[in-house]
Amino acid sequence: MTGATGAQTPIRLLQLLSLLQTPREWPGSELSERLGVSRRTVRRDVDRLRDLGYPVQASQGALGGYRLVAGKAMPPLVLDDEEAVAIAVGLRAGAGHAVEGVEEASVRALAKLEQVLPARLRHRVSALQTATMPLTSGDGASIAPETLTVMASAAAGHERLRFSYRAGDGTQTRRLTEPYRLVSTGRRWYLVAYDIDREDWRTFRVDRVTEPFATGARFAPRELPKGDAAEFIRQSLGRGQRSYEIDVTFAAPAEFVAARLPSALGTVEPLDAGHCRLRGTATDSIEWLAVRLAITDCDFTPHGPPELVTYLRALAHRLTRATGDAGEGVS
C-alpha cells in the first residue's frame, strides 16, 4: 500500500501545481477535496513544491489558503491541454512572420514546447493554424514555423544542420552547417552559421531555406569572429548594399509615428507636442521606404535622401492621377 501511495505522489504534486497556477487563492479544504487527500497531506505537498523552488504562499485565518506568487526564479510550469495548444498556436503565428518583437527567445520556447507536445496536441495545433488566417502580417516573407523550430533546436543542441538554399539569383545549393544563432531584423529571419563545405561563416535568409533537418552529428561551438550574431548580420547585410541616410519630419507626436514604423529605420525624436523627426540609416529599397512612410497615416516632409524625395514626388503624382483628383503631392 505504501508503494502505491508513493507512486501517486508525483501525479498529485502535478495536479496541485496545476491548480495553484490559476490566479486565485485555494482554501486548504478545497484542495483536499479536489485531490482526494487529507489537509495534512496538502500541507506536506505544498512543502514539497516549495523545496522544488515553487513560491507557494499561505495565508492564515478562516478564509486563508494557498496561492502561487512571483519568485526570484522561473520554475517549470504545468499546462493543461487547452493552455498548451493556445501557447503553441500563438508562438507559431508570431514565428511565421519576422514581426518586430518576436525574437529568438520566442522561437526557442516554441521549439521546447513542440518537442514535448503529445501527438494529439500537435495535430490540434496544426489544424488550428491551417484553419485560420491573420488579417494582417509583417512586411517580411512568411516562414513555416517548423523551419524555425528545427533551426533553433539544432543551434541550441549544437547539432549540424543540412538544408537546401536558394540564393538571390535563384541558384539552389545544399548546405551543411553548424548553426549558431537565429536573428530577427523585424522584417526577416536570418540564420548565422558556419558553412562546413565553404569553411567560413555565412548568413542565410530563412525564407530561402527548404528541407532543413538536424543530422544528429554534434559539434563544438566555434567563436563568432565579429561580435554577436546581430552585429554579424548587420555587417553582412551592409556589404554590397547601398545605405541611405533617412531624414523625415512628421506632423504627429513621436509616439504615434514610432508605433507605425520599424525601429530598424532609426530613432523617432519629438520636436514638440505635435511634431517629430526620424533620422536613421536604411539599406532597403527606396520604393519600400516610400510606402512605409506613406502608410504612417499622418503628414510628413522628406528631407533626404534625394532619391527618396524624388520617388515620393513621382508617387504622389501617380496616385493623384489614379484617383482623378488634383493634388499638390507630398506635404
mmCIF file of C-alpha atoms in Angstrom:
data_model
loop_
_atom_site.group_PDB
_atom_site.id
_atom_site.type_symbol
_atom_site.label_atom_id
_atom_site.label_comp_id
_atom_site.label_asym_id
_atom_site.label_seq_id
_atom_site.Cartn_x
_atom_site.Cartn_y
_atom_site.Cartn_z
ATOM 1 C CA MET A 1 0.000 0.000 0.000
ATOM 2 C CA THR A 2 2.847 2.373 0.831
ATOM 3 C CA GLY A 3 4.404 1.799 -2.583
ATOM 4 C CA ALA A 4 1.151 2.631 -4.337
ATOM 5 C CA THR A 5 0.741 5.811 -2.290
ATOM 6 C CA GLY A 6 4.327 6.850 -3.010
ATOM 7 C CA ALA A 7 3.807 6.289 -6.725
ATOM 8 C CA GLN A 8 0.804 8.628 -6.669
ATOM 9 C CA THR A 9 2.717 11.484 -5.021
ATOM 10 C CA PRO A 10 4.334 12.896 -8.215
ATOM 11 C CA ILE A 11 0.977 12.800 -10.025
ATOM 12 C CA ARG A 12 -0.724 14.530 -7.111
ATOM 13 C CA LEU A 13 2.011 17.186 -6.981
ATOM 14 C CA LEU A 14 1.476 17.976 -10.664
ATOM 15 C CA GLN A 15 -2.278 18.228 -10.076
ATOM 16 C CA LEU A 16 -1.701 20.532 -7.111
ATOM 17 C CA LEU A 17 0.701 22.694 -9.098
ATOM 18 C CA SER A 18 -1.765 22.962 -11.961
ATOM 19 C CA LEU A 19 -4.443 24.215 -9.556
ATOM 20 C CA LEU A 20 -2.130 26.699 -7.853
ATOM 21 C CA GLN A 21 -1.077 28.207 -11.191
ATOM 22 C CA THR A 22 -4.556 29.652 -11.669
ATOM 23 C CA PRO A 23 -4.695 33.289 -10.422
ATOM 24 C CA ARG A 24 -6.667 32.727 -7.221
ATOM 25 C CA GLU A 25 -6.216 31.573 -3.636
ATOM 26 C CA TRP A 26 -7.195 27.984 -2.838
ATOM 27 C CA PRO A 27 -8.517 27.108 0.640
ATOM 28 C CA GLY A 28 -6.885 24.002 2.079
ATOM 29 C CA SER A 29 -10.268 22.312 2.373
ATOM 30 C CA GLU A 30 -10.995 22.791 -1.334
ATOM 31 C CA LEU A 31 -7.563 21.472 -2.334
ATOM 32 C CA SER A 32 -8.098 18.490 -0.054
ATOM 33 C CA GLU A 33 -11.418 17.753 -1.729
ATOM 34 C CA ARG A 34 -10.071 18.230 -5.257
ATOM 35 C CA LEU A 35 -7.077 15.956 -4.685
ATOM 36 C CA GLY A 36 -8.875 13.387 -2.531
ATOM 37 C CA VAL A 37 -6.367 13.592 0.336
ATOM 38 C CA SER A 38 -6.300 14.987 3.862
ATOM 39 C CA ARG A 39 -5.466 18.628 4.585
ATOM 40 C CA ARG A 40 -2.326 17.420 6.309
ATOM 41 C CA THR A 41 -1.225 15.763 3.051
ATOM 42 C CA VAL A 42 -1.947 19.011 1.210
ATOM 43 C CA ARG A 43 0.355 20.870 3.618
ATOM 44 C CA ARG A 44 3.092 18.295 3.033
ATOM 45 C CA ASP A 45 2.671 18.550 -0.736
ATOM 46 C CA VAL A 46 2.904 22.337 -0.531
ATOM 47 C CA ASP A 47 6.182 21.961 1.361
ATOM 48 C CA ARG A 48 7.447 19.613 -1.365
ATOM 49 C CA LEU A 49 6.625 22.214 -4.037
ATOM 50 C CA ARG A 50 8.485 24.858 -2.046
ATOM 51 C CA ASP A 51 11.511 22.567 -1.847
ATOM 52 C CA LEU A 52 11.366 22.305 -5.673
ATOM 53 C CA GLY A 53 11.507 26.100 -5.987
ATOM 54 C CA TYR A 54 7.820 26.977 -6.387
ATOM 55 C CA PRO A 55 6.940 30.070 -4.275
ATOM 56 C CA VAL A 56 3.694 28.924 -2.650
ATOM 57 C CA GLN A 57 2.299 31.487 -0.213
ATOM 58 C CA ALA A 58 -0.041 30.524 2.621
ATOM 59 C CA SER A 59 -2.417 32.906 4.385
ATOM 60 C CA GLN A 60 -3.911 32.298 7.814
ATOM 61 C CA GLY A 61 -7.471 32.587 9.088
ATOM 62 C CA ALA A 62 -10.867 31.168 8.245
ATOM 63 C CA LEU A 63 -10.627 32.435 4.658
ATOM 64 C CA GLY A 64 -6.950 31.642 4.300
ATOM 65 C CA GLY A 65 -5.470 29.365 1.707
ATOM 66 C CA TYR A 66 -2.628 28.802 -0.756
ATOM 67 C CA ARG A 67 -1.578 30.577 -3.931
ATOM 68 C CA LEU A 68 1.450 30.697 -6.200
ATOM 69 C CA VAL A 69 3.271 34.052 -6.178
ATOM 70 C CA ALA A 70 6.102 35.533 -8.186
ATOM 71 C CA GLY A 71 9.515 34.280 -7.120
ATOM 72 C CA LYS A 72 13.148 35.060 -7.890
ATOM 73 C CA ALA A 73 13.489 32.265 -10.454
ATOM 74 C CA MET A 74 11.239 30.755 -13.119
ATOM 75 C CA PRO A 75 10.337 27.190 -12.090
ATOM 76 C CA PRO A 76 8.804 24.778 -14.625
ATOM 77 C CA LEU A 77 5.161 25.399 -15.489
ATOM 78 C CA VAL A 78 2.438 22.784 -15.771
ATOM 79 C CA LEU A 79 -0.001 23.388 -18.640
ATOM 80 C CA ASP A 80 -3.255 21.646 -19.359
ATOM 81 C CA ASP A 81 -4.150 20.652 -22.929
ATOM 82 C CA GLU A 82 -6.017 23.867 -23.769
ATOM 83 C CA GLU A 83 -3.255 26.098 -22.401
ATOM 84 C CA ALA A 84 -0.519 24.225 -24.262
ATOM 85 C CA VAL A 85 -2.414 24.414 -27.552
ATOM 86 C CA ALA A 86 -3.144 28.136 -27.077
ATOM 87 C CA ILE A 87 0.510 28.967 -26.387
ATOM 88 C CA ALA A 88 1.802 26.860 -29.274
ATOM 89 C CA VAL A 89 -0.669 28.423 -31.735
ATOM 90 C CA GLY A 90 0.273 31.920 -30.563
ATOM 91 C CA LEU A 91 4.002 31.268 -30.854
ATOM 92 C CA ARG A 92 3.570 29.671 -34.283
ATOM 93 C CA ALA A 93 1.540 32.623 -35.536
ATOM 94 C CA GLY A 94 4.196 35.085 -34.413
ATOM 95 C CA ALA A 95 7.129 32.998 -35.588
ATOM 96 C CA GLY A 96 5.679 32.619 -39.088
ATOM 97 C CA HIS A 97 6.439 36.275 -39.792
ATOM 98 C CA ALA A 98 9.526 38.264 -38.874
ATOM 99 C CA VAL A 99 7.424 40.531 -36.705
ATOM 100 C CA GLU A 100 9.400 43.019 -34.654
ATOM 101 C CA GLY A 101 9.453 41.915 -31.025
ATOM 102 C CA VAL A 102 9.193 38.193 -31.799
ATOM 103 C CA GLU A 103 12.800 37.363 -31.141
ATOM 104 C CA GLU A 104 14.905 34.218 -30.900
ATOM 105 C CA ALA A 105 13.631 33.505 -27.390
ATOM 106 C CA SER A 106 10.113 33.026 -28.767
ATOM 107 C CA VAL A 107 11.341 30.503 -31.308
ATOM 108 C CA ARG A 108 13.322 28.648 -28.631
ATOM 109 C CA ALA A 109 10.183 28.488 -26.488
ATOM 110 C CA LEU A 110 8.189 27.122 -29.423
ATOM 111 C CA ALA A 111 10.861 24.504 -30.130
ATOM 112 C CA LYS A 112 10.841 23.342 -26.500
ATOM 113 C CA LEU A 113 7.054 23.222 -26.316
ATOM 114 C CA GLU A 114 6.535 21.326 -29.573
ATOM 115 C CA GLN A 115 9.232 18.843 -28.574
ATOM 116 C CA VAL A 116 7.167 17.659 -25.606
ATOM 117 C CA LEU A 117 3.643 18.077 -27.016
ATOM 118 C CA PRO A 118 1.792 14.754 -27.366
ATOM 119 C CA ALA A 119 0.904 13.794 -30.938
ATOM 120 C CA ARG A 120 -2.795 14.511 -30.343
ATOM 121 C CA LEU A 121 -1.998 18.106 -29.286
ATOM 122 C CA ARG A 122 0.463 18.665 -32.140
ATOM 123 C CA HIS A 123 -2.341 17.667 -34.511
ATOM 124 C CA ARG A 124 -4.699 20.181 -32.894
ATOM 125 C CA VAL A 125 -2.114 22.964 -33.154
ATOM 126 C CA SER A 126 -1.508 22.237 -36.848
ATOM 127 C CA ALA A 127 -5.227 22.015 -37.565
ATOM 128 C CA LEU A 128 -5.919 25.342 -35.857
ATOM 129 C CA GLN A 129 -3.153 27.125 -37.710
ATOM 130 C CA THR A 130 -4.268 25.655 -41.053
ATOM 131 C CA ALA A 131 -7.861 26.712 -40.459
ATOM 132 C CA THR A 132 -7.064 30.324 -39.502
ATOM 133 C CA MET A 133 -5.613 33.243 -41.401
ATOM 134 C CA PRO A 134 -4.286 36.501 -39.919
ATOM 135 C CA LEU A 135 -5.862 39.725 -41.195
ATOM 136 C CA THR A 136 -2.502 41.473 -41.156
ATOM 137 C CA SER A 137 1.074 40.302 -41.422
ATOM 138 C CA GLY A 138 4.578 41.698 -41.224
ATOM 139 C CA ASP A 139 6.458 43.210 -44.138
ATOM 140 C CA GLY A 140 8.703 40.181 -44.500
ATOM 141 C CA ALA A 141 8.129 36.829 -46.146
ATOM 142 C CA SER A 142 6.131 34.149 -44.343
ATOM 143 C CA ILE A 143 8.113 31.259 -42.882
ATOM 144 C CA ALA A 144 6.925 27.824 -41.832
ATOM 145 C CA PRO A 145 7.239 27.658 -38.023
ATOM 146 C CA GLU A 146 8.657 24.138 -38.378
ATOM 147 C CA THR A 147 11.638 25.611 -40.225
ATOM 148 C CA LEU A 148 12.392 27.967 -37.353
ATOM 149 C CA THR A 149 11.950 25.325 -34.658
ATOM 150 C CA VAL A 150 14.243 22.846 -36.436
ATOM 151 C CA MET A 151 16.929 25.527 -36.745
ATOM 152 C CA ALA A 152 16.511 26.749 -33.170
ATOM 153 C CA SER A 153 16.716 23.208 -31.786
ATOM 154 C CA ALA A 154 19.827 22.433 -33.850
ATOM 155 C CA ALA A 155 21.533 25.640 -32.715
ATOM 156 C CA ALA A 156 20.659 25.054 -29.052
ATOM 157 C CA GLY A 157 21.757 21.409 -29.196
ATOM 158 C CA HIS A 158 24.976 22.126 -31.163
ATOM 159 C CA GLU A 159 23.820 19.775 -33.903
ATOM 160 C CA ARG A 160 24.857 20.087 -37.553
ATOM 161 C CA LEU A 161 22.082 21.278 -39.850
ATOM 162 C CA ARG A 162 21.609 20.403 -43.520
ATOM 163 C CA PHE A 163 19.230 22.259 -45.842
ATOM 164 C CA SER A 164 18.567 23.434 -49.392
ATOM 165 C CA TYR A 165 19.229 27.103 -50.037
ATOM 166 C CA ARG A 166 18.098 29.382 -52.846
ATOM 167 C CA ALA A 167 20.431 32.328 -53.483
ATOM 168 C CA GLY A 168 19.246 35.749 -54.633
ATOM 169 C CA ASP A 169 19.866 34.814 -58.277
ATOM 170 C CA GLY A 170 17.794 31.632 -57.940
ATOM 171 C CA THR A 171 20.716 29.194 -57.674
ATOM 172 C CA GLN A 172 19.869 26.151 -55.493
ATOM 173 C CA THR A 173 22.563 24.568 -53.330
ATOM 174 C CA ARG A 174 22.746 22.034 -50.498
ATOM 175 C CA ARG A 175 24.404 23.328 -47.334
ATOM 176 C CA LEU A 176 25.881 21.551 -44.329
ATOM 177 C CA THR A 177 26.283 23.969 -41.444
ATOM 178 C CA GLU A 178 26.998 24.403 -37.765
ATOM 179 C CA PRO A 179 24.095 26.702 -36.761
ATOM 180 C CA TYR A 180 24.995 29.489 -34.354
ATOM 181 C CA ARG A 181 22.010 31.829 -33.890
ATOM 182 C CA LEU A 182 18.710 32.889 -35.421
ATOM 183 C CA VAL A 183 18.296 36.658 -35.728
ATOM 184 C CA SER A 184 15.134 38.642 -36.495
ATOM 185 C CA THR A 185 15.626 42.032 -38.149
ATOM 186 C CA GLY A 186 11.956 42.973 -37.858
ATOM 187 C CA ARG A 187 11.181 42.075 -41.499
ATOM 188 C CA ARG A 188 13.074 38.825 -41.958
ATOM 189 C CA TRP A 189 14.706 35.957 -40.086
ATOM 190 C CA TYR A 190 18.377 35.141 -40.699
ATOM 191 C CA LEU A 191 20.493 32.167 -39.652
ATOM 192 C CA VAL A 192 24.119 32.754 -38.695
ATOM 193 C CA ALA A 193 26.045 29.518 -39.242
ATOM 194 C CA TYR A 194 29.461 28.115 -40.080
ATOM 195 C CA ASP A 195 29.359 26.577 -43.574
ATOM 196 C CA ILE A 196 31.288 23.294 -43.463
ATOM 197 C CA ASP A 197 31.959 22.986 -47.214
ATOM 198 C CA ARG A 198 32.999 26.628 -47.636
ATOM 199 C CA GLU A 199 34.951 26.670 -44.369
ATOM 200 C CA ASP A 200 33.629 30.097 -43.442
ATOM 201 C CA TRP A 201 30.820 31.876 -41.599
ATOM 202 C CA ARG A 202 27.687 32.658 -43.591
ATOM 203 C CA THR A 203 24.287 34.309 -43.144
ATOM 204 C CA PHE A 204 21.191 32.678 -44.649
ATOM 205 C CA ARG A 205 17.780 34.214 -45.212
ATOM 206 C CA VAL A 206 15.452 31.726 -43.571
ATOM 207 C CA ASP A 207 12.649 32.326 -46.100
ATOM 208 C CA ARG A 208 15.028 30.910 -48.751
ATOM 209 C CA VAL A 209 15.702 27.739 -46.759
ATOM 210 C CA THR A 210 13.856 24.492 -47.530
ATOM 211 C CA GLU A 211 14.044 20.945 -46.175
ATOM 212 C CA PRO A 212 16.081 21.725 -43.049
ATOM 213 C CA PHE A 213 16.944 18.761 -40.851
ATOM 214 C CA ALA A 214 19.307 18.134 -37.973
ATOM 215 C CA THR A 215 21.852 15.447 -38.877
ATOM 216 C CA GLY A 216 22.417 14.199 -35.341
ATOM 217 C CA ALA A 217 26.146 14.978 -35.574
ATOM 218 C CA ARG A 218 27.263 17.142 -32.665
ATOM 219 C CA PHE A 219 29.876 19.882 -32.891
ATOM 220 C CA ALA A 220 31.891 22.061 -30.543
ATOM 221 C CA PRO A 221 30.661 25.659 -30.939
ATOM 222 C CA ARG A 222 33.084 27.967 -32.754
ATOM 223 C CA GLU A 223 33.714 31.555 -31.737
ATOM 224 C CA LEU A 224 31.987 34.068 -33.979
ATOM 225 C CA PRO A 225 34.681 36.339 -35.463
ATOM 226 C CA LYS A 226 32.751 39.632 -35.276
ATOM 227 C CA GLY A 227 30.944 40.368 -32.029
ATOM 228 C CA ASP A 228 27.490 38.930 -31.518
ATOM 229 C CA ALA A 229 25.154 37.443 -34.117
ATOM 230 C CA ALA A 230 23.142 40.661 -34.542
ATOM 231 C CA GLU A 231 26.263 42.674 -35.336
ATOM 232 C CA PHE A 232 27.436 39.958 -37.719
ATOM 233 C CA ILE A 233 24.108 40.185 -39.555
ATOM 234 C CA ARG A 234 24.343 43.983 -39.766
ATOM 235 C CA GLN A 235 27.812 43.812 -41.281
ATOM 236 C CA SER A 236 26.834 41.018 -43.669
ATOM 237 C CA LEU A 237 23.786 42.893 -44.930
ATOM 238 C CA GLY A 238 25.789 46.079 -45.318
ATOM 239 C CA ARG A 239 28.272 44.509 -47.719
ATOM 240 C CA GLY A 240 27.349 45.088 -51.337
ATOM 241 C CA GLN A 241 24.303 47.199 -50.453
ATOM 242 C CA ARG A 242 23.902 50.928 -50.659
ATOM 243 C CA SER A 243 22.785 52.577 -47.454
ATOM 244 C CA TYR A 244 20.629 55.682 -47.244
ATOM 245 C CA GLU A 245 20.603 58.381 -44.589
ATOM 246 C CA ILE A 246 16.929 58.987 -43.808
ATOM 247 C CA ASP A 247 15.710 62.375 -42.586
ATOM 248 C CA VAL A 248 11.942 62.930 -42.331
ATOM 249 C CA THR A 249 9.726 65.151 -40.201
ATOM 250 C CA PHE A 250 6.146 64.216 -39.300
ATOM 251 C CA ALA A 251 3.152 66.318 -38.275
ATOM 252 C CA ALA A 252 2.277 63.909 -35.449
ATOM 253 C CA PRO A 253 3.528 63.021 -31.950
ATOM 254 C CA ALA A 254 6.651 60.860 -31.729
ATOM 255 C CA GLU A 255 4.771 58.026 -30.016
ATOM 256 C CA PHE A 256 2.237 57.897 -32.848
ATOM 257 C CA VAL A 257 4.908 57.681 -35.563
ATOM 258 C CA ALA A 258 7.225 55.284 -33.715
ATOM 259 C CA ALA A 259 4.380 52.797 -33.301
ATOM 260 C CA ARG A 260 3.889 52.721 -37.086
ATOM 261 C CA LEU A 261 7.484 52.356 -38.262
ATOM 262 C CA PRO A 262 10.077 49.560 -37.802
ATOM 263 C CA SER A 263 12.616 50.599 -35.183
ATOM 264 C CA ALA A 264 15.379 49.472 -37.573
ATOM 265 C CA LEU A 265 14.776 52.634 -39.623
ATOM 266 C CA GLY A 266 16.098 54.814 -36.819
ATOM 267 C CA THR A 267 15.046 56.822 -33.792
ATOM 268 C CA VAL A 268 11.930 58.997 -33.833
ATOM 269 C CA GLU A 269 12.654 62.108 -31.768
ATOM 270 C CA PRO A 270 9.977 64.586 -30.628
ATOM 271 C CA LEU A 271 10.262 68.182 -31.836
ATOM 272 C CA ASP A 272 7.207 69.419 -29.964
ATOM 273 C CA ALA A 273 3.859 68.012 -28.838
ATOM 274 C CA GLY A 274 2.618 67.554 -32.415
ATOM 275 C CA HIS A 275 5.769 67.073 -34.483
ATOM 276 C CA CYS A 276 8.707 64.670 -34.573
ATOM 277 C CA ARG A 277 11.725 63.772 -36.715
ATOM 278 C CA LEU A 278 13.130 60.468 -37.945
ATOM 279 C CA ARG A 279 16.844 60.123 -38.612
ATOM 280 C CA GLY A 280 18.495 56.819 -39.424
ATOM 281 C CA THR A 281 20.210 54.585 -41.945
ATOM 282 C CA ALA A 282 18.472 52.064 -44.177
ATOM 283 C CA THR A 283 19.525 49.558 -46.815
ATOM 284 C CA ASP A 284 16.003 48.809 -48.024
ATOM 285 C CA SER A 285 14.815 49.845 -51.453
ATOM 286 C CA ILE A 286 13.637 53.422 -51.968
ATOM 287 C CA GLU A 287 10.254 52.044 -53.063
ATOM 288 C CA TRP A 288 9.783 50.170 -49.795
ATOM 289 C CA LEU A 289 10.842 53.205 -47.738
ATOM 290 C CA ALA A 290 8.358 55.400 -49.592
ATOM 291 C CA VAL A 291 5.467 53.030 -48.954
ATOM 292 C CA ARG A 292 6.341 52.622 -45.271
ATOM 293 C CA LEU A 293 6.372 56.402 -44.811
ATOM 294 C CA ALA A 294 3.139 56.819 -46.756
ATOM 295 C CA ILE A 295 1.182 54.445 -44.502
ATOM 296 C CA THR A 296 2.091 56.207 -41.247
ATOM 297 C CA ASP A 297 -1.303 57.916 -41.572
ATOM 298 C CA CYS A 298 -0.014 61.442 -40.998
ATOM 299 C CA ASP A 299 1.514 64.306 -42.991
ATOM 300 C CA PHE A 300 5.284 64.210 -43.380
ATOM 301 C CA THR A 301 8.102 66.057 -45.124
ATOM 302 C CA PRO A 302 11.100 64.112 -46.503
ATOM 303 C CA HIS A 303 14.459 65.906 -46.334
ATOM 304 C CA GLY A 304 16.631 63.069 -47.583
ATOM 305 C CA PRO A 305 17.954 61.115 -49.249
ATOM 306 C CA PRO A 306 17.333 62.945 -52.584
ATOM 307 C CA GLU A 307 16.273 59.671 -54.241
ATOM 308 C CA LEU A 308 13.508 59.265 -51.669
ATOM 309 C CA VAL A 309 12.245 62.821 -52.193
ATOM 310 C CA THR A 310 12.183 62.315 -55.966
ATOM 311 C CA TYR A 311 10.389 58.972 -55.752
ATOM 312 C CA LEU A 312 7.786 60.257 -53.291
ATOM 313 C CA ARG A 313 7.049 63.209 -55.570
ATOM 314 C CA ALA A 314 6.530 60.870 -58.534
ATOM 315 C CA LEU A 315 4.449 58.511 -56.411
ATOM 316 C CA ALA A 316 2.237 61.379 -55.250
ATOM 317 C CA HIS A 317 1.566 62.449 -58.847
ATOM 318 C CA ARG A 318 0.825 58.851 -59.846
ATOM 319 C CA LEU A 319 -1.664 58.414 -57.010
ATOM 320 C CA THR A 320 -3.288 61.739 -57.842
ATOM 321 C CA ARG A 321 -3.789 60.672 -61.450
ATOM 322 C CA ALA A 322 -5.141 57.309 -60.312
ATOM 323 C CA THR A 323 -7.845 58.947 -58.173
ATOM 324 C CA GLY A 324 -8.594 61.688 -60.694
ATOM 325 C CA ASP A 325 -8.165 64.388 -58.045
ATOM 326 C CA ALA A 326 -5.955 67.459 -58.195
ATOM 327 C CA GLY A 327 -3.272 67.383 -55.561
ATOM 328 C CA GLU A 328 -0.094 69.037 -54.578
ATOM 329 C CA GLY A 329 1.911 65.890 -53.914
ATOM 330 C CA VAL A 330 3.771 65.191 -50.734
ATOM 331 C CA SER A 331 3.403 67.772 -47.985
#
